[in-house]
PDB file of C-alpha atoms in Angstrom:
ATOM      1  CA  MET A   6     153.705 185.303 119.301  1.00 61.00           C
ATOM      2  CA  ALA A   7     157.317 186.341 119.183  1.00 72.00           C
ATOM      3  CA  GLU A   8     158.898 188.075 122.153  1.00 88.00           C
ATOM      4  CA  LEU A   9     157.399 191.444 122.561  1.00 94.00           C
ATOM      5  CA  SER A  10     159.103 194.631 123.452  1.00 96.00           C
ATOM      6  CA  PHE A  11     158.827 198.490 123.109  1.00 97.00           C
ATOM      7  CA  THR A  12     161.332 200.336 121.155  1.00 97.00           C
ATOM      8  CA  GLN A  13     163.506 203.073 122.891  1.00 98.00           C
ATOM      9  CA  GLU A  14     161.376 205.646 121.260  1.00 98.00           C
ATOM     10  CA  GLU A  15     158.178 204.041 122.668  1.00 98.00           C
ATOM     11  CA  LEU A  16     159.714 203.733 126.021  1.00 98.00           C
ATOM     12  CA  ASP A  17     160.547 207.482 125.870  1.00 98.00           C
ATOM     13  CA  GLU A  18     157.029 208.120 125.004  1.00 98.00           C
ATOM     14  CA  ILE A  19     155.800 205.955 127.859  1.00 98.00           C
ATOM     15  CA  GLU A  20     158.170 207.830 130.306  1.00 98.00           C
ATOM     16  CA  LYS A  21     156.439 211.138 129.137  1.00 98.00           C
ATOM     17  CA  ILE A  22     153.042 209.613 129.659  1.00 98.00           C
ATOM     18  CA  LYS A  23     153.994 208.500 133.175  1.00 98.00           C
ATOM     19  CA  ALA A  24     155.287 211.964 134.041  1.00 97.00           C
ATOM     20  CA  LYS A  25     151.856 213.417 133.354  1.00 97.00           C
ATOM     21  CA  PHE A  26     150.184 211.433 136.213  1.00 97.00           C
ATOM     22  CA  PRO A  27     150.709 211.336 139.992  1.00 96.00           C
ATOM     23  CA  THR A  28     150.643 207.515 139.971  1.00 97.00           C
ATOM     24  CA  VAL A  29     151.869 205.011 137.390  1.00 97.00           C
ATOM     25  CA  LYS A  30     148.410 203.207 137.488  1.00 97.00           C
ATOM     26  CA  ALA A  31     146.917 206.345 135.945  1.00 97.00           C
ATOM     27  CA  ALA A  32     149.051 205.801 132.846  1.00 98.00           C
ATOM     28  CA  THR A  33     147.723 202.414 132.083  1.00 98.00           C
ATOM     29  CA  LEU A  34     145.000 203.574 129.590  1.00 97.00           C
ATOM     30  CA  GLN A  35     147.601 205.658 127.523  1.00 97.00           C
ATOM     31  CA  VAL A  36     150.233 203.031 127.580  1.00 98.00           C
ATOM     32  CA  LEU A  37     147.647 200.456 126.311  1.00 98.00           C
ATOM     33  CA  TRP A  38     147.020 202.775 123.376  1.00 97.00           C
ATOM     34  CA  VAL A  39     150.841 202.843 122.731  1.00 97.00           C
ATOM     35  CA  ALA A  40     150.782 199.028 122.778  1.00 97.00           C
ATOM     36  CA  GLN A  41     147.522 198.692 120.542  1.00 95.00           C
ATOM     37  CA  ARG A  42     149.005 201.156 118.019  1.00 94.00           C
ATOM     38  CA  LYS A  43     152.108 199.076 117.779  1.00 95.00           C
ATOM     39  CA  TYR A  44     150.654 195.540 117.756  1.00 94.00           C
ATOM     40  CA  GLY A  45     147.004 196.327 116.641  1.00 91.00           C
ATOM     41  CA  HIS A  46     145.503 194.654 119.670  1.00 93.00           C
ATOM     42  CA  VAL A  47     146.306 194.045 123.269  1.00 96.00           C
ATOM     43  CA  GLU A  48     146.188 190.225 123.677  1.00 95.00           C
ATOM     44  CA  PRO A  49     147.341 188.794 126.963  1.00 95.00           C
ATOM     45  CA  GLU A  50     150.903 188.876 125.939  1.00 96.00           C
ATOM     46  CA  VAL A  51     150.707 192.483 125.009  1.00 97.00           C
ATOM     47  CA  GLN A  52     149.026 193.352 128.325  1.00 97.00           C
ATOM     48  CA  GLN A  53     151.901 191.437 130.077  1.00 97.00           C
ATOM     49  CA  LEU A  54     154.284 193.667 128.299  1.00 97.00           C
ATOM     50  CA  VAL A  55     152.453 196.750 129.511  1.00 98.00           C
ATOM     51  CA  ALA A  56     152.256 195.410 133.030  1.00 98.00           C
ATOM     52  CA  GLU A  57     155.968 194.772 133.049  1.00 98.00           C
ATOM     53  CA  THR A  58     156.924 198.108 131.559  1.00 98.00           C
ATOM     54  CA  LEU A  59     154.828 199.976 134.006  1.00 98.00           C
ATOM     55  CA  ASP A  60     155.857 197.577 136.865  1.00 98.00           C
ATOM     56  CA  LEU A  61     152.164 197.008 137.735  1.00 98.00           C
ATOM     57  CA  PRO A  62     150.243 193.770 138.294  1.00 98.00           C
ATOM     58  CA  ALA A  63     149.227 191.938 135.158  1.00 97.00           C
ATOM     59  CA  ALA A  64     145.601 191.717 136.691  1.00 97.00           C
ATOM     60  CA  HIS A  65     145.417 195.454 136.817  1.00 97.00           C
ATOM     61  CA  VAL A  66     146.372 195.995 133.133  1.00 98.00           C
ATOM     62  CA  HIS A  67     143.987 192.998 132.178  1.00 97.00           C
ATOM     63  CA  GLY A  68     141.213 194.546 134.149  1.00 97.00           C
ATOM     64  CA  VAL A  69     141.619 197.818 132.318  1.00 96.00           C
ATOM     65  CA  ALA A  70     141.998 196.336 128.867  1.00 96.00           C
ATOM     66  CA  SER A  71     139.072 193.997 129.396  1.00 94.00           C
ATOM     67  CA  PHE A  72     136.726 196.789 130.535  1.00 92.00           C
ATOM     68  CA  TYR A  73     137.059 199.046 127.442  1.00 90.00           C
ATOM     69  CA  THR A  74     135.803 197.640 124.164  1.00 86.00           C
ATOM     70  CA  GLN A  75     138.241 200.198 122.436  1.00 89.00           C
ATOM     71  CA  TYR A  76     141.086 197.841 123.318  1.00 94.00           C
ATOM     72  CA  TYR A  77     141.097 195.003 120.939  1.00 94.00           C
ATOM     73  CA  LYS A  78     141.899 191.661 122.836  1.00 92.00           C
ATOM     74  CA  GLU A  79     142.655 189.850 119.643  1.00 91.00           C
ATOM     75  CA  GLU A  80     143.712 190.383 116.173  1.00 92.00           C
ATOM     76  CA  MET A  81     141.047 192.433 114.318  1.00 94.00           C
ATOM     77  CA  GLY A  82     140.162 193.339 110.775  1.00 95.00           C
ATOM     78  CA  LYS A  83     141.574 196.559 109.138  1.00 94.00           C
ATOM     79  CA  PHE A  84     138.207 198.211 109.875  1.00 96.00           C
ATOM     80  CA  VAL A  85     136.460 197.471 113.049  1.00 96.00           C
ATOM     81  CA  LEU A  86     132.747 198.211 113.025  1.00 97.00           C
ATOM     82  CA  ASP A  87     131.658 198.943 116.515  1.00 96.00           C
ATOM     83  CA  VAL A  88     127.722 198.731 116.377  1.00 97.00           C
ATOM     84  CA  CYS A  89     126.037 200.293 119.402  1.00 96.00           C
ATOM     85  CA  THR A  90     123.150 198.229 120.741  1.00 95.00           C
ATOM     86  CA  CYS A  91     122.459 200.086 123.956  1.00 94.00           C
ATOM     87  CA  LEU A  92     118.886 201.096 124.632  1.00 95.00           C
ATOM     88  CA  SER A  93     118.660 204.140 122.433  1.00 94.00           C
ATOM     89  CA  CYS A  94     120.254 202.466 119.415  1.00 95.00           C
ATOM     90  CA  GLN A  95     118.273 199.273 120.154  1.00 95.00           C
ATOM     91  CA  LEU A  96     114.982 201.183 119.996  1.00 96.00           C
ATOM     92  CA  CYS A  97     116.019 202.973 116.816  1.00 96.00           C
ATOM     93  CA  GLY A  98     117.132 199.683 115.027  1.00 96.00           C
ATOM     94  CA  GLY A  99     120.695 199.065 116.259  1.00 96.00           C
ATOM     95  CA  TYR A 100     120.183 195.298 116.143  1.00 97.00           C
ATOM     96  CA  GLU A 101     118.695 195.411 112.694  1.00 97.00           C
ATOM     97  CA  ILE A 102     121.846 197.332 111.584  1.00 97.00           C
ATOM     98  CA  LEU A 103     124.112 194.852 113.358  1.00 98.00           C
ATOM     99  CA  HIS A 104     122.281 191.954 111.677  1.00 98.00           C
ATOM    100  CA  HIS A 105     122.292 193.534 108.257  1.00 98.00           C
ATOM    101  CA  LEU A 106     126.164 194.118 108.552  1.00 98.00           C
ATOM    102  CA  GLU A 107     126.526 190.475 109.599  1.00 98.00           C
ATOM    103  CA  ASP A 108     124.566 189.306 106.586  1.00 98.00           C
ATOM    104  CA  GLU A 109     126.391 191.660 104.191  1.00 97.00           C
ATOM    105  CA  LEU A 110     129.921 190.599 105.460  1.00 98.00           C
ATOM    106  CA  GLY A 111     129.051 187.022 106.039  1.00 98.00           C
ATOM    107  CA  ILE A 112     130.259 187.093 109.716  1.00 98.00           C
ATOM    108  CA  LYS A 113     128.808 187.354 113.139  1.00 98.00           C
ATOM    109  CA  ALA A 114     129.592 189.984 115.745  1.00 97.00           C
ATOM    110  CA  GLY A 115     132.945 189.165 117.151  1.00 95.00           C
ATOM    111  CA  GLU A 116     134.263 187.786 113.976  1.00 96.00           C
ATOM    112  CA  THR A 117     136.606 189.083 111.186  1.00 97.00           C
ATOM    113  CA  THR A 118     135.973 188.464 107.493  1.00 98.00           C
ATOM    114  CA  ASP A 119     138.321 186.012 105.855  1.00 97.00           C
ATOM    115  CA  ASP A 120     140.096 188.778 103.860  1.00 97.00           C
ATOM    116  CA  GLY A 121     140.855 190.506 107.186  1.00 96.00           C
ATOM    117  CA  MET A 122     139.133 193.626 106.051  1.00 97.00           C
ATOM    118  CA  PHE A 123     136.221 193.901 108.509  1.00 98.00           C
ATOM    119  CA  SER A 124     135.501 192.901 112.137  1.00 97.00           C
ATOM    120  CA  ILE A 125     132.168 193.524 113.719  1.00 97.00           C
ATOM    121  CA  GLN A 126     131.618 194.210 117.402  1.00 95.00           C
ATOM    122  CA  GLU A 127     128.494 194.686 119.353  1.00 95.00           C
ATOM    123  CA  VAL A 128     129.180 197.461 121.942  1.00 93.00           C
ATOM    124  CA  GLU A 129     127.593 199.210 124.663  1.00 88.00           C
ATOM    125  CA  CYS A 130     126.835 202.891 124.648  1.00 90.00           C
ATOM    126  CA  LEU A 131     129.120 204.981 122.389  1.00 91.00           C
ATOM    127  CA  GLY A 132     127.495 208.228 123.884  1.00 90.00           C
ATOM    128  CA  ALA A 133     125.601 209.341 120.738  1.00 91.00           C
ATOM    129  CA  CYS A 134     122.042 208.391 121.704  1.00 91.00           C
ATOM    130  CA  GLY A 135     120.577 211.352 119.920  1.00 89.00           C
ATOM    131  CA  TYR A 136     121.864 210.058 116.571  1.00 91.00           C
ATOM    132  CA  ALA A 137     120.870 206.413 116.943  1.00 94.00           C
ATOM    133  CA  PRO A 138     121.367 203.835 115.521  1.00 96.00           C
ATOM    134  CA  MET A 139     125.014 204.495 115.065  1.00 96.00           C
ATOM    135  CA  LEU A 140     128.417 202.803 114.850  1.00 96.00           C
ATOM    136  CA  GLN A 141     132.108 203.699 115.101  1.00 96.00           C
ATOM    137  CA  VAL A 142     134.805 202.823 112.619  1.00 96.00           C
ATOM    138  CA  THR A 143     138.049 201.559 114.283  1.00 93.00           C
ATOM    139  CA  ASN A 144     137.947 203.789 117.238  1.00 91.00           C
ATOM    140  CA  GLY A 145     137.368 206.837 115.081  1.00 92.00           C
ATOM    141  CA  VAL A 146     134.599 208.248 113.108  1.00 94.00           C
ATOM    142  CA  TYR A 147     131.060 207.819 114.175  1.00 95.00           C
ATOM    143  CA  VAL A 148     128.473 207.046 111.596  1.00 96.00           C
ATOM    144  CA  ASN A 149     125.030 208.350 112.771  1.00 95.00           C
ATOM    145  CA  ASN A 150     121.388 207.770 112.018  1.00 95.00           C
ATOM    146  CA  LEU A 151     122.165 204.570 110.284  1.00 96.00           C
ATOM    147  CA  THR A 152     120.062 202.875 107.795  1.00 97.00           C
ATOM    148  CA  GLU A 153     120.710 199.736 105.872  1.00 97.00           C
ATOM    149  CA  GLU A 154     121.447 201.763 102.728  1.00 97.00           C
ATOM    150  CA  LYS A 155     123.866 204.016 104.731  1.00 96.00           C
ATOM    151  CA  ALA A 156     125.592 200.866 106.146  1.00 97.00           C
ATOM    152  CA  ASP A 157     125.885 199.467 102.570  1.00 98.00           C
ATOM    153  CA  GLU A 158     127.412 202.674 101.343  1.00 97.00           C
ATOM    154  CA  LEU A 159     129.790 202.699 104.299  1.00 97.00           C
ATOM    155  CA  ILE A 160     131.073 199.103 103.533  1.00 98.00           C
ATOM    156  CA  LYS A 161     131.464 200.032  99.822  1.00 98.00           C
ATOM    157  CA  ASN A 162     133.440 203.164 100.659  1.00 97.00           C
ATOM    158  CA  LEU A 163     135.670 201.380 103.239  1.00 97.00           C
ATOM    159  CA  ARG A 164     136.317 198.601 100.547  1.00 97.00           C
ATOM    160  CA  GLU A 165     137.469 201.388  98.220  1.00 97.00           C
ATOM    161  CA  GLY A 166     139.652 202.858 101.053  1.00 94.00           C
ATOM    162  CA  ARG A 167     137.515 205.865 101.813  1.00 95.00           C
ATOM    163  CA  MET A 168     136.875 206.583 105.417  1.00 93.00           C
ATOM    164  CA  PRO A 169     133.661 208.318 106.264  1.00 91.00           C
ATOM    165  CA  GLU A 170     134.030 211.991 106.994  1.00 87.00           C
ATOM    166  CA  PHE A 171     133.061 213.520 110.296  1.00 84.00           C
ATOM    167  CA  GLU A 172     129.410 214.286 110.460  1.00 82.00           C
ATOM    168  CA  SER A 173     128.403 217.394 112.271  1.00 79.00           C
ATOM    169  CA  MET A 174     125.208 216.966 114.078  1.00 76.00           C
ATOM    170  CA  GLN A 175     123.007 219.638 115.557  1.00 74.00           C
ATOM    171  CA  MET A 176     121.853 219.354 118.975  1.00 69.00           C
ATOM    172  CA  PRO A 177     117.985 219.809 118.964  1.00 68.00           C
ATOM    173  CA  LYS A 178     117.977 222.417 121.879  1.00 69.00           C
ATOM    174  CA  LEU A 179     120.860 224.306 120.273  1.00 67.00           C
ATOM    175  CA  GLU A 180     119.119 224.338 116.927  1.00 69.00           C
ATOM    176  CA  LYS A 181     115.955 225.830 118.593  1.00 72.00           C
ATOM    177  CA  ARG A 182     118.038 228.469 120.502  1.00 76.00           C
ATOM    178  CA  ASN A 183     119.850 229.446 117.212  1.00 74.00           C
ATOM    179  CA  GLN A 184     116.546 229.756 115.421  1.00 76.00           C
ATOM    180  CA  ALA A 185     115.096 231.867 118.277  1.00 78.00           C
ATOM    181  CA  ALA A 186     118.232 234.177 118.224  1.00 79.00           C
ATOM    182  CA  SER A 187     118.067 234.771 114.486  1.00 77.00           C
TER     183      SER A 187
END
């Protein structure tokens, strides 16, 4: 990888981020986002750049980057499909969806398609247990209550450049409360 650096504009953004927090360490997450936005991932060299920019130990930045699945530690596909396989998703078919996507895309979790279009990751809880099984597309939109047909439609739409739209989900308790109030 060529020598890495932040532009002056990015450094100015980083200074604004640092100013929001009482310690520089607290800015690590947001500065990693700046780096990932620029490079598409936070490989060890990018983590080192963040560490040097924040004047923090590289081990600290590596620890933060490696803890969160949202930070990509290697080059990824254009669309990253984070398939949740925590208990709720697992019980509702999360692994079946993961394996279906692997079969459809011809890759295993942790891999990227040859055309660089898709990467699949198996991730722990994305915090949408009530809508399991679910996945997240490239740290963005959640796709809930997945079925194999819904996963196929998602792949087709992403290939055609159409991102899934935000899906509003009703909370069962809130739905009951709203029904009682009307």
